PDB file of C-alpha atoms and ligand atoms in Angstrom:
ATOM      1  CA  UNK A   1      -2.209 -20.570 -27.699  1.00 53.00           C
ATOM      2  CA  UNK A   2      -0.974 -18.441 -30.628  1.00 55.00           C
ATOM      3  CA  UNK A   3       1.788 -15.869 -30.246  1.00 58.00           C
ATOM      4  CA  UNK A   4       1.516 -12.422 -31.881  1.00 65.00           C
ATOM      5  CA  UNK A   5       5.248 -12.117 -31.391  1.00 71.00           C
ATOM      6  CA  UNK A   6       7.146 -15.317 -30.632  1.00 75.00           C
ATOM      7  CA  UNK A   7       8.559 -15.463 -27.093  1.00 85.00           C
ATOM      8  CA  UNK A   8      12.212 -14.495 -26.814  1.00 88.00           C
ATOM      9  CA  UNK A   9      14.886 -16.753 -25.410  1.00 91.00           C
ATOM     10  CA  UNK A  10      17.373 -14.741 -23.348  1.00 93.00           C
ATOM     11  CA  UNK A  11      21.089 -15.597 -23.222  1.00 93.00           C
ATOM     12  CA  UNK A  12      20.692 -16.916 -19.678  1.00 93.00           C
ATOM     13  CA  UNK A  13      17.710 -19.112 -20.641  1.00 93.00           C
ATOM     14  CA  UNK A  14      19.540 -20.435 -23.709  1.00 94.00           C
ATOM     15  CA  UNK A  15      22.546 -21.268 -21.511  1.00 93.00           C
ATOM     16  CA  UNK A  16      20.256 -23.044 -19.015  1.00 92.00           C
ATOM     17  CA  UNK A  17      18.603 -25.146 -21.737  1.00 93.00           C
ATOM     18  CA  UNK A  18      21.951 -25.930 -23.388  1.00 93.00           C
ATOM     19  CA  UNK A  19      23.289 -27.097 -20.027  1.00 93.00           C
ATOM     20  CA  UNK A  20      20.314 -29.411 -19.469  1.00 92.00           C
ATOM     21  CA  UNK A  21      20.582 -30.830 -22.990  1.00 92.00           C
ATOM     22  CA  UNK A  22      24.302 -31.440 -22.607  1.00 94.00           C
ATOM     23  CA  UNK A  23      23.922 -33.093 -19.200  1.00 92.00           C
ATOM     24  CA  UNK A  24      21.110 -35.369 -20.450  1.00 90.00           C
ATOM     25  CA  UNK A  25      22.440 -36.356 -23.854  1.00 91.00           C
ATOM     26  CA  UNK A  26      26.044 -35.231 -24.375  1.00 92.00           C
ATOM     27  CA  UNK A  27      24.775 -33.081 -27.259  1.00 92.00           C
ATOM     28  CA  UNK A  28      26.465 -29.708 -27.558  1.00 92.00           C
ATOM     29  CA  UNK A  29      24.122 -26.911 -28.523  1.00 90.00           C
ATOM     30  CA  UNK A  30      26.080 -24.159 -30.219  1.00 88.00           C
ATOM     31  CA  UNK A  31      24.876 -20.599 -30.707  1.00 89.00           C
ATOM     32  CA  UNK A  32      24.208 -21.548 -34.345  1.00 87.00           C
ATOM     33  CA  UNK A  33      21.429 -23.876 -33.142  1.00 86.00           C
ATOM     34  CA  UNK A  34      19.667 -21.199 -31.137  1.00 89.00           C
ATOM     35  CA  UNK A  35      17.200 -20.314 -33.897  1.00 88.00           C
ATOM     36  CA  UNK A  36      16.365 -23.973 -34.449  1.00 87.00           C
ATOM     37  CA  UNK A  37      15.888 -24.528 -30.719  1.00 89.00           C
ATOM     38  CA  UNK A  38      13.525 -21.564 -30.478  1.00 91.00           C
ATOM     39  CA  UNK A  39      11.530 -22.581 -33.542  1.00 89.00           C
ATOM     40  CA  UNK A  40      11.014 -26.053 -32.150  1.00 88.00           C
ATOM     41  CA  UNK A  41      10.474 -25.071 -28.522  1.00 91.00           C
ATOM     42  CA  UNK A  42       7.971 -22.346 -29.408  1.00 90.00           C
ATOM     43  CA  UNK A  43       5.724 -25.230 -30.433  1.00 88.00           C
ATOM     44  CA  UNK A  44       6.267 -26.865 -27.028  1.00 90.00           C
ATOM     45  CA  UNK A  45       5.382 -23.606 -25.270  1.00 92.00           C
ATOM     46  CA  UNK A  46       2.150 -23.415 -27.258  1.00 90.00           C
ATOM     47  CA  UNK A  47       1.286 -27.031 -26.447  1.00 90.00           C
ATOM     48  CA  UNK A  48       1.919 -26.414 -22.751  1.00 91.00           C
ATOM     49  CA  UNK A  49      -0.007 -23.113 -22.773  1.00 92.00           C
ATOM     50  CA  UNK A  50       3.057 -21.137 -21.655  1.00 92.00           C
ATOM     51  CA  UNK A  51       3.629 -17.604 -22.859  1.00 90.00           C
ATOM     52  CA  UNK A  52       7.352 -17.195 -22.254  1.00 92.00           C
ATOM     53  CA  UNK A  53      10.611 -19.040 -21.607  1.00 93.00           C
ATOM     54  CA  UNK A  54      10.763 -17.963 -17.959  1.00 93.00           C
ATOM     55  CA  UNK A  55       7.622 -20.086 -17.465  1.00 93.00           C
ATOM     56  CA  UNK A  56       9.128 -22.926 -19.510  1.00 94.00           C
ATOM     57  CA  UNK A  57      12.380 -22.959 -17.494  1.00 92.00           C
ATOM     58  CA  UNK A  58      10.323 -22.989 -14.264  1.00 92.00           C
ATOM     59  CA  UNK A  59       8.250 -25.882 -15.663  1.00 92.00           C
ATOM     60  CA  UNK A  60      11.453 -27.828 -16.349  1.00 91.00           C
ATOM     61  CA  UNK A  61      12.384 -27.461 -12.688  1.00 86.00           C
ATOM     62  CA  UNK A  62       8.927 -28.602 -11.526  1.00 87.00           C
ATOM     63  CA  UNK A  63       7.192 -32.026 -11.285  1.00 86.00           C
ATOM     64  CA  UNK A  64       6.643 -32.372 -15.073  1.00 82.00           C
ATOM     65  CA  UNK A  65      10.286 -31.494 -15.669  1.00 90.00           C
ATOM     66  CA  UNK A  66      11.706 -34.976 -16.242  1.00 87.00           C
ATOM     67  CA  UNK A  67       9.277 -35.804 -19.076  1.00 87.00           C
ATOM     68  CA  UNK A  68       9.708 -32.387 -20.586  1.00 90.00           C
ATOM     69  CA  UNK A  69      13.483 -32.840 -20.651  1.00 89.00           C
ATOM     70  CA  UNK A  70      12.919 -35.808 -22.974  1.00 85.00           C
ATOM     71  CA  UNK A  71      10.745 -33.618 -25.193  1.00 83.00           C
ATOM     72  CA  UNK A  72      13.537 -31.039 -25.446  1.00 87.00           C
ATOM     73  CA  UNK A  73      15.841 -33.761 -26.724  1.00 85.00           C
ATOM     74  CA  UNK A  74      13.313 -34.569 -29.446  1.00 82.00           C
ATOM     75  CA  UNK A  75      13.318 -30.881 -30.315  1.00 82.00           C
ATOM     76  CA  UNK A  76      17.087 -30.598 -30.766  1.00 85.00           C
ATOM     77  CA  UNK A  77      18.099 -33.888 -32.346  1.00 87.00           C
ATOM     78  CA  UNK A  78      18.687 -34.227 -36.074  1.00 88.00           C
ATOM     79  CA  UNK A  79      17.001 -37.327 -37.427  1.00 92.00           C
ATOM     80  CA  UNK A  80      18.195 -37.376 -41.042  1.00 95.00           C
ATOM     81  CA  UNK A  81      18.655 -40.954 -42.203  1.00 97.00           C
ATOM     82  CA  UNK A  82      18.000 -43.212 -45.198  1.00 97.00           C
ATOM     83  CA  UNK A  83      17.821 -46.856 -46.202  1.00 98.00           C
ATOM     84  CA  UNK A  84      21.290 -48.162 -47.054  1.00 97.00           C
ATOM     85  CA  UNK A  85      22.911 -44.828 -46.205  1.00 97.00           C
ATOM     86  CA  UNK A  86      26.688 -45.238 -46.609  1.00 97.00           C
ATOM     87  CA  UNK A  87      26.053 -48.337 -48.666  1.00 97.00           C
ATOM     88  CA  UNK A  88      29.615 -49.695 -48.419  1.00 98.00           C
ATOM     89  CA  UNK A  89      28.914 -50.704 -44.792  1.00 98.00           C
ATOM     90  CA  UNK A  90      26.225 -53.102 -45.960  1.00 98.00           C
ATOM     91  CA  UNK A  91      28.619 -54.687 -48.493  1.00 98.00           C
ATOM     92  CA  UNK A  92      31.076 -55.227 -45.648  1.00 98.00           C
ATOM     93  CA  UNK A  93      28.267 -56.666 -43.553  1.00 98.00           C
ATOM     94  CA  UNK A  94      27.383 -59.151 -46.307  1.00 98.00           C
ATOM     95  CA  UNK A  95      30.908 -60.132 -47.281  1.00 98.00           C
ATOM     96  CA  UNK A  96      32.986 -59.864 -44.106  1.00 98.00           C
ATOM     97  CA  UNK A  97      30.734 -59.832 -41.069  1.00 98.00           C
ATOM     98  CA  UNK A  98      27.738 -62.066 -41.668  1.00 98.00           C
ATOM     99  CA  UNK A  99      29.435 -65.277 -42.870  1.00 98.00           C
ATOM    100  CA  UNK A 100      31.116 -65.783 -39.464  1.00 98.00           C
ATOM    101  CA  UNK A 101      28.004 -64.759 -37.526  1.00 98.00           C
ATOM    102  CA  UNK A 102      25.732 -67.058 -39.524  1.00 98.00           C
ATOM    103  CA  UNK A 103      28.116 -69.881 -38.695  1.00 98.00           C
ATOM    104  CA  UNK A 104      27.885 -69.047 -34.989  1.00 98.00           C
ATOM    105  CA  UNK A 105      24.070 -68.896 -35.125  1.00 98.00           C
ATOM    106  CA  UNK A 106      23.802 -72.211 -37.038  1.00 98.00           C
ATOM    107  CA  UNK A 107      25.893 -73.847 -34.320  1.00 98.00           C
ATOM    108  CA  UNK A 108      23.439 -72.617 -31.687  1.00 98.00           C
ATOM    109  CA  UNK A 109      25.340 -69.457 -30.675  1.00 98.00           C
ATOM    110  CA  UNK A 110      23.936 -66.041 -29.858  1.00 98.00           C
ATOM    111  CA  UNK A 111      24.296 -63.183 -32.359  1.00 98.00           C
ATOM    112  CA  UNK A 112      23.419 -59.567 -31.619  1.00 98.00           C
ATOM    113  CA  UNK A 113      23.667 -56.512 -33.895  1.00 98.00           C
ATOM    114  CA  UNK A 114      22.877 -52.981 -32.708  1.00 98.00           C
ATOM    115  CA  UNK A 115      21.729 -49.867 -34.519  1.00 98.00           C
ATOM    116  CA  UNK A 116      22.659 -47.509 -31.684  1.00 98.00           C
ATOM    117  CA  UNK A 117      21.032 -44.259 -32.870  1.00 98.00           C
ATOM    118  CA  UNK A 118      18.424 -45.645 -35.222  1.00 98.00           C
ATOM    119  CA  UNK A 119      16.349 -42.505 -35.822  1.00 98.00           C
ATOM    120  CA  UNK A 120      13.199 -43.558 -37.755  1.00 98.00           C
ATOM    121  CA  UNK A 121      14.553 -47.076 -38.334  1.00 98.00           C
ATOM    122  CA  UNK A 122      15.938 -47.085 -41.883  1.00 98.00           C
ATOM    123  CA  UNK A 123      19.438 -48.060 -40.704  1.00 98.00           C
ATOM    124  CA  UNK A 124      18.153 -50.962 -38.596  1.00 98.00           C
ATOM    125  CA  UNK A 125      15.858 -52.251 -41.366  1.00 98.00           C
ATOM    126  CA  UNK A 126      18.756 -52.005 -43.840  1.00 98.00           C
ATOM    127  CA  UNK A 127      20.755 -54.240 -41.490  1.00 98.00           C
ATOM    128  CA  UNK A 128      17.759 -56.591 -41.213  1.00 98.00           C
ATOM    129  CA  UNK A 129      17.310 -56.780 -45.017  1.00 98.00           C
ATOM    130  CA  UNK A 130      21.017 -57.542 -45.417  1.00 98.00           C
ATOM    131  CA  UNK A 131      20.777 -60.252 -42.766  1.00 98.00           C
ATOM    132  CA  UNK A 132      17.621 -61.740 -44.272  1.00 98.00           C
ATOM    133  CA  UNK A 133      19.156 -61.863 -47.753  1.00 98.00           C
ATOM    134  CA  UNK A 134      22.199 -63.742 -46.437  1.00 98.00           C
ATOM    135  CA  UNK A 135      20.385 -65.841 -43.827  1.00 98.00           C
ATOM    136  CA  UNK A 136      16.613 -66.069 -44.460  1.00 98.00           C
ATOM    137  CA  UNK A 137      16.170 -68.492 -41.559  1.00 98.00           C
ATOM    138  CA  UNK A 138      17.757 -66.069 -39.017  1.00 98.00           C
ATOM    139  CA  UNK A 139      14.483 -65.831 -37.069  1.00 98.00           C
ATOM    140  CA  UNK A 140      14.717 -69.535 -36.213  1.00 98.00           C
ATOM    141  CA  UNK A 141      18.052 -68.923 -34.461  1.00 98.00           C
ATOM    142  CA  UNK A 142      19.257 -66.736 -31.580  1.00 98.00           C
ATOM    143  CA  UNK A 143      19.864 -63.845 -33.963  1.00 98.00           C
ATOM    144  CA  UNK A 144      18.576 -60.345 -33.173  1.00 98.00           C
ATOM    145  CA  UNK A 145      19.022 -56.753 -34.261  1.00 98.00           C
ATOM    146  CA  UNK A 146      18.436 -54.136 -31.584  1.00 98.00           C
ATOM    147  CA  UNK A 147      17.388 -50.646 -32.714  1.00 98.00           C
ATOM    148  CA  UNK A 148      17.573 -47.836 -30.157  1.00 98.00           C
ATOM    149  CA  UNK A 149      17.408 -44.062 -30.058  1.00 97.00           C
ATOM    150  CA  UNK A 150      17.220 -41.369 -27.412  1.00 94.00           C
ATOM    151  CA  UNK A 151      14.100 -39.901 -28.989  1.00 91.00           C
ATOM    152  CA  UNK A 152      10.907 -41.774 -28.033  1.00 90.00           C
ATOM    153  CA  UNK A 153       9.066 -40.391 -31.072  1.00 91.00           C
ATOM    154  CA  UNK A 154      11.752 -41.806 -33.357  1.00 95.00           C
ATOM    155  CA  UNK A 155      11.695 -45.194 -31.640  1.00 97.00           C
ATOM    156  CA  UNK A 156       7.900 -45.299 -32.105  1.00 96.00           C
ATOM    157  CA  UNK A 157       8.267 -44.472 -35.809  1.00 97.00           C
ATOM    158  CA  UNK A 158      11.006 -47.064 -36.221  1.00 98.00           C
ATOM    159  CA  UNK A 159       8.890 -49.724 -34.564  1.00 98.00           C
ATOM    160  CA  UNK A 160       5.836 -48.802 -36.669  1.00 98.00           C
ATOM    161  CA  UNK A 161       7.975 -49.369 -39.780  1.00 98.00           C
ATOM    162  CA  UNK A 162       5.784 -47.342 -42.145  1.00 98.00           C
ATOM    163  CA  UNK A 163       7.578 -45.352 -44.839  1.00 98.00           C
ATOM    164  CA  UNK A 164       6.609 -42.910 -47.587  1.00 97.00           C
ATOM    165  CA  UNK A 165       7.431 -43.449 -51.253  1.00 95.00           C
ATOM    166  CA  UNK A 166      10.177 -40.800 -50.890  1.00 95.00           C
ATOM    167  CA  UNK A 167      11.969 -42.665 -48.119  1.00 96.00           C
ATOM    168  CA  UNK A 168      11.911 -45.842 -50.238  1.00 97.00           C
ATOM    169  CA  UNK A 169      14.310 -44.309 -52.807  1.00 91.00           C
ATOM    170  CA  UNK A 170      17.302 -46.359 -51.717  1.00 86.00           C
ATOM    171  CA  UNK A 171      15.462 -49.643 -52.320  1.00 96.00           C
ATOM    172  CA  UNK A 172      15.088 -51.652 -55.518  1.00 93.00           C
ATOM    173  CA  UNK A 173      11.846 -53.336 -56.647  1.00 95.00           C
ATOM    174  CA  UNK A 174      12.987 -56.698 -55.327  1.00 96.00           C
ATOM    175  CA  UNK A 175      13.597 -55.365 -51.809  1.00 97.00           C
ATOM    176  CA  UNK A 176      10.330 -53.410 -51.784  1.00 97.00           C
ATOM    177  CA  UNK A 177       8.465 -56.552 -52.743  1.00 97.00           C
ATOM    178  CA  UNK A 178      10.278 -58.906 -50.382  1.00 98.00           C
ATOM    179  CA  UNK A 179      10.292 -56.741 -47.261  1.00 98.00           C
ATOM    180  CA  UNK A 180       7.370 -54.274 -47.480  1.00 98.00           C
ATOM    181  CA  UNK A 181       3.627 -54.332 -48.004  1.00 98.00           C
ATOM    182  CA  UNK A 182       2.337 -51.402 -50.013  1.00 96.00           C
ATOM    183  CA  UNK A 183      -0.788 -49.659 -48.844  1.00 93.00           C
ATOM    184  CA  UNK A 184      -1.688 -46.613 -50.959  1.00 93.00           C
ATOM    185  CA  UNK A 185       1.197 -44.167 -50.682  1.00 93.00           C
ATOM    186  CA  UNK A 186       2.989 -45.933 -47.877  1.00 97.00           C
ATOM    187  CA  UNK A 187       5.027 -49.070 -47.376  1.00 98.00           C
ATOM    188  CA  UNK A 188       4.931 -51.140 -44.210  1.00 98.00           C
ATOM    189  CA  UNK A 189       7.718 -53.456 -43.113  1.00 98.00           C
ATOM    190  CA  UNK A 190       6.846 -57.154 -43.352  1.00 98.00           C
ATOM    191  CA  UNK A 191       6.968 -59.665 -40.536  1.00 98.00           C
ATOM    192  CA  UNK A 192      10.072 -61.337 -42.025  1.00 98.00           C
ATOM    193  CA  UNK A 193      12.143 -58.322 -40.873  1.00 98.00           C
ATOM    194  CA  UNK A 194      10.205 -57.590 -37.686  1.00 98.00           C
ATOM    195  CA  UNK A 195      10.825 -61.132 -36.482  1.00 98.00           C
ATOM    196  CA  UNK A 196      14.547 -60.457 -36.035  1.00 98.00           C
ATOM    197  CA  UNK A 197      14.248 -56.950 -34.569  1.00 98.00           C
ATOM    198  CA  UNK A 198      13.711 -55.325 -31.194  1.00 98.00           C
ATOM    199  CA  UNK A 199      13.218 -51.620 -30.485  1.00 98.00           C
ATOM    200  CA  UNK A 200      13.877 -49.575 -27.356  1.00 98.00           C
ATOM    201  CA  UNK A 201      14.472 -46.060 -26.149  1.00 95.00           C
ATOM    202  CA  UNK A 202      18.105 -45.730 -25.088  1.00 96.00           C
ATOM    203  CA  UNK A 203      20.233 -42.706 -24.315  1.00 95.00           C
ATOM    204  CA  UNK A 204      23.848 -43.449 -25.265  1.00 97.00           C
ATOM    205  CA  UNK A 205      24.918 -40.922 -22.651  1.00 94.00           C
ATOM    206  CA  UNK A 206      23.244 -42.744 -19.752  1.00 94.00           C
ATOM    207  CA  UNK A 207      23.364 -46.280 -18.320  1.00 95.00           C
ATOM    208  CA  UNK A 208      22.916 -49.196 -20.701  1.00 97.00           C
ATOM    209  CA  UNK A 209      20.835 -52.207 -19.629  1.00 96.00           C
ATOM    210  CA  UNK A 210      22.792 -54.876 -21.539  1.00 97.00           C
ATOM    211  CA  UNK A 211      23.870 -58.179 -20.074  1.00 93.00           C
ATOM    212  CA  UNK A 212      25.648 -59.448 -23.211  1.00 97.00           C
ATOM    213  CA  UNK A 213      27.933 -58.026 -25.889  1.00 98.00           C
ATOM    214  CA  UNK A 214      27.266 -57.120 -29.514  1.00 98.00           C
ATOM    215  CA  UNK A 215      28.864 -58.694 -32.563  1.00 98.00           C
ATOM    216  CA  UNK A 216      28.428 -55.544 -34.644  1.00 98.00           C
ATOM    217  CA  UNK A 217      27.393 -52.012 -33.748  1.00 98.00           C
ATOM    218  CA  UNK A 218      26.255 -49.310 -36.143  1.00 98.00           C
ATOM    219  CA  UNK A 219      26.834 -46.056 -34.268  1.00 98.00           C
ATOM    220  CA  UNK A 220      26.651 -43.667 -37.177  1.00 98.00           C
ATOM    221  CA  UNK A 221      26.124 -39.926 -37.429  1.00 97.00           C
ATOM    222  CA  UNK A 222      25.462 -39.372 -33.755  1.00 96.00           C
ATOM    223  CA  UNK A 223      28.815 -38.610 -32.077  1.00 95.00           C
ATOM    224  CA  UNK A 224      29.160 -35.579 -34.358  1.00 93.00           C
ATOM    225  CA  UNK A 225      26.674 -33.895 -32.006  1.00 91.00           C
ATOM    226  CA  UNK A 226      28.667 -34.782 -28.864  1.00 94.00           C
ATOM    227  CA  UNK A 227      31.517 -32.898 -27.240  1.00 93.00           C
ATOM    228  CA  UNK A 228      34.969 -34.500 -26.939  1.00 94.00           C
ATOM    229  CA  UNK A 229      34.360 -35.893 -23.449  1.00 94.00           C
ATOM    230  CA  UNK A 230      31.007 -37.495 -24.304  1.00 94.00           C
ATOM    231  CA  UNK A 231      32.483 -38.922 -27.518  1.00 96.00           C
ATOM    232  CA  UNK A 232      35.512 -40.439 -25.780  1.00 96.00           C
ATOM    233  CA  UNK A 233      33.311 -41.964 -23.103  1.00 96.00           C
ATOM    234  CA  UNK A 234      31.068 -43.503 -25.753  1.00 97.00           C
ATOM    235  CA  UNK A 235      34.033 -45.032 -27.635  1.00 97.00           C
ATOM    236  CA  UNK A 236      35.268 -46.524 -24.336  1.00 97.00           C
ATOM    237  CA  UNK A 237      31.894 -48.013 -23.549  1.00 97.00           C
ATOM    238  CA  UNK A 238      31.516 -49.409 -27.068  1.00 98.00           C
ATOM    239  CA  UNK A 239      34.924 -51.061 -26.704  1.00 97.00           C
ATOM    240  CA  UNK A 240      33.525 -52.824 -23.614  1.00 96.00           C
ATOM    241  CA  UNK A 241      30.249 -53.688 -25.342  1.00 98.00           C
ATOM    242  CA  UNK A 242      31.590 -55.182 -28.588  1.00 98.00           C
ATOM    243  CA  UNK A 243      32.716 -58.765 -28.595  1.00 97.00           C
ATOM    244  CA  UNK A 244      36.430 -59.361 -29.420  1.00 97.00           C
ATOM    245  CA  UNK A 245      36.666 -59.628 -33.204  1.00 97.00           C
ATOM    246  CA  UNK A 246      33.321 -57.767 -33.451  1.00 98.00           C
ATOM    247  CA  UNK A 247      32.638 -54.765 -35.668  1.00 98.00           C
ATOM    248  CA  UNK A 248      31.978 -51.055 -35.234  1.00 98.00           C
ATOM    249  CA  UNK A 249      30.631 -48.886 -38.053  1.00 98.00           C
ATOM    250  CA  UNK A 250      30.664 -45.108 -37.630  1.00 98.00           C
ATOM    251  CA  UNK A 251      29.458 -42.184 -39.768  1.00 98.00           C
ATOM    252  CA  UNK A 252      31.306 -40.864 -42.817  1.00 96.00           C
ATOM    253  CA  UNK A 253      32.434 -37.673 -41.064  1.00 95.00           C
ATOM    254  CA  UNK A 254      33.359 -39.381 -37.782  1.00 96.00           C
ATOM    255  CA  UNK A 255      36.634 -40.820 -36.560  1.00 94.00           C
ATOM    256  CA  UNK A 256      37.363 -43.185 -33.720  1.00 96.00           C
ATOM    257  CA  UNK A 257      40.040 -41.379 -31.694  1.00 94.00           C
ATOM    258  CA  UNK A 258      41.467 -41.118 -28.176  1.00 95.00           C
ATOM    259  CA  UNK A 259      42.399 -43.916 -25.736  1.00 95.00           C
ATOM    260  CA  UNK A 260      39.612 -46.283 -26.871  1.00 95.00           C
ATOM    261  CA  UNK A 261      41.063 -46.421 -30.379  1.00 95.00           C
ATOM    262  CA  UNK A 262      43.783 -48.756 -29.035  1.00 96.00           C
ATOM    263  CA  UNK A 263      41.077 -51.377 -28.574  1.00 96.00           C
ATOM    264  CA  UNK A 264      40.097 -51.252 -32.243  1.00 97.00           C
ATOM    265  CA  UNK A 265      41.720 -52.015 -35.570  1.00 97.00           C
ATOM    266  CA  UNK A 266      40.794 -49.967 -38.648  1.00 97.00           C
ATOM    267  CA  UNK A 267      39.334 -52.508 -41.082  1.00 97.00           C
ATOM    268  CA  UNK A 268      38.111 -50.191 -43.856  1.00 96.00           C
ATOM    269  CA  UNK A 269      36.634 -46.696 -44.255  1.00 96.00           C
ATOM    270  CA  UNK A 270      34.724 -45.934 -41.018  1.00 97.00           C
ATOM    271  CA  UNK A 271      34.771 -49.631 -40.154  1.00 98.00           C
ATOM    272  CA  UNK A 272      36.669 -50.977 -37.116  1.00 98.00           C
ATOM    273  CA  UNK A 273      37.090 -54.383 -35.535  1.00 98.00           C
ATOM    274  CA  UNK A 274      37.423 -54.936 -31.805  1.00 98.00           C
ATOM    275  CA  UNK A 275      40.905 -56.284 -31.038  1.00 96.00           C
ATOM    276  CA  UNK A 276      41.425 -59.368 -28.910  1.00 89.00           C
ATOM    277  CA  UNK A 277      43.149 -57.694 -25.951  1.00 69.00           C
ATOM    278  CA  UNK A 278      43.637 -60.536 -23.517  1.00 57.00           C
ATOM    279  CA  UNK A 279      43.914 -58.382 -20.361  1.00 51.00           C
ATOM    280  CA  UNK A 280      40.921 -56.138 -21.031  1.00 48.00           C
ATOM    281  CA  UNK A 281      38.339 -58.464 -22.574  1.00 47.00           C
TER     282      UNK A 281
HETATM  283  C1  SAM B   1      21.396 -38.064 -37.852  1.00 84.42           C
HETATM  284  S1  SAM B   1      20.527 -39.349 -37.018  1.00 84.42           S
HETATM  285  C2  SAM B   1      21.474 -40.779 -37.509  1.00 84.42           C
HETATM  286  C3  SAM B   1      20.593 -41.950 -37.856  1.00 84.42           C
HETATM  287  C4  SAM B   1      21.341 -43.177 -38.376  1.00 84.42           C
HETATM  288  N1  SAM B   1      22.279 -43.695 -37.411  1.00 84.42           N
HETATM  289  C5  SAM B   1      22.040 -42.856 -39.660  1.00 84.42           C
HETATM  290  O1  SAM B   1      23.270 -42.755 -39.684  1.00 84.42           O
HETATM  291  O2  SAM B   1      21.368 -42.678 -40.681  1.00 84.42           O
HETATM  292  C6  SAM B   1      21.082 -39.079 -35.331  1.00 84.42           C
HETATM  293  C7  SAM B   1      20.222 -39.808 -34.296  1.00 84.42           C
HETATM  294  O3  SAM B   1      20.939 -39.820 -33.069  1.00 84.42           O
HETATM  295  C8  SAM B   1      19.991 -39.735 -32.010  1.00 84.42           C
HETATM  296  N2  SAM B   1      20.694 -39.300 -30.793  1.00 84.42           N
HETATM  297  C9  SAM B   1      21.202 -38.091 -30.476  1.00 84.42           C
HETATM  298  N3  SAM B   1      21.754 -38.101 -29.249  1.00 84.42           N
HETATM  299  C10 SAM B   1      21.604 -39.365 -28.783  1.00 84.42           C
HETATM  300  C11 SAM B   1      21.966 -40.010 -27.557  1.00 84.42           C
HETATM  301  N4  SAM B   1      22.582 -39.348 -26.574  1.00 84.42           N
HETATM  302  N5  SAM B   1      21.643 -41.311 -27.411  1.00 84.42           N
HETATM  303  C12 SAM B   1      21.002 -41.994 -28.396  1.00 84.42           C
HETATM  304  N6  SAM B   1      20.630 -41.437 -29.578  1.00 84.42           N
HETATM  305  C13 SAM B   1      20.932 -40.134 -29.752  1.00 84.42           C
HETATM  306  C14 SAM B   1      18.976 -38.737 -32.542  1.00 84.42           C
HETATM  307  O4  SAM B   1      17.730 -38.824 -31.873  1.00 84.42           O
HETATM  308  C15 SAM B   1      18.902 -39.114 -34.018  1.00 84.42           C
HETATM  309  O5  SAM B   1      17.830 -39.990 -34.278  1.00 84.42           O
END
């Protein structure tokens, strides 16, 4: 279906969609995002053969509503990312985090790292490249990197691990050669990285399925989209989910604040370690 004039989103419909998005993801949709929401959802309306937002809001309330709510999240999330974005975190990983974890793994221990809003995967593969460079035999130990995102389309792209020449900018020739196979204009991640990675859809705002803790969590450039309450709740849950002495990396414009900050020690710019708090661990 093509629209002569794009369907209009009324104030009430915008408020209804913003409420759904906030309840599902913790993401706050400000008035400034209204144009973006409409541009992206107009495509959804066309795909669904709907001519206006009244029909779309009714559809959300109907039997196909749950799946469609996930599609809305894809429409509103910002997926900007890059290999080795905020490169200082990967230096810290190499110099301060991995030596201890490699020791644990070599002694038969379990090591888990988490890219908690992985977008199209560049962050998680940057972690994996850093791990592989420091510990090429990681795959022979209980050493895994989990990459998750709320957006199923992003998780699928991350798992596919196929990148354009443009996205490869942050990588030198040696890394391209060691970790990717070139095929025409694209680069596909090699098995040496895949072997230490797992991918899953996970909404940080809903229940988490984990049975064990993480030694390091990259939760970068995602809480900026959350309101205060959702952010505080996430910090609290990360404090529970990170092993004492473990690491939390957040985005350059983010700050760990509120009650959960008592559980962490600032270790460097946007890098925190989980304190050993005897009564709460
Ligand atoms: C700007 S990207 C950040 C990617 C990467 N962490 C980085 O720093 O380059 C933000 C990602 O957060 C994801 N996201 C937004 N809300 C989320 C939620 N409630 N749970 C999990 N992921 C979420 C989006 O789908 C998007 O891929």
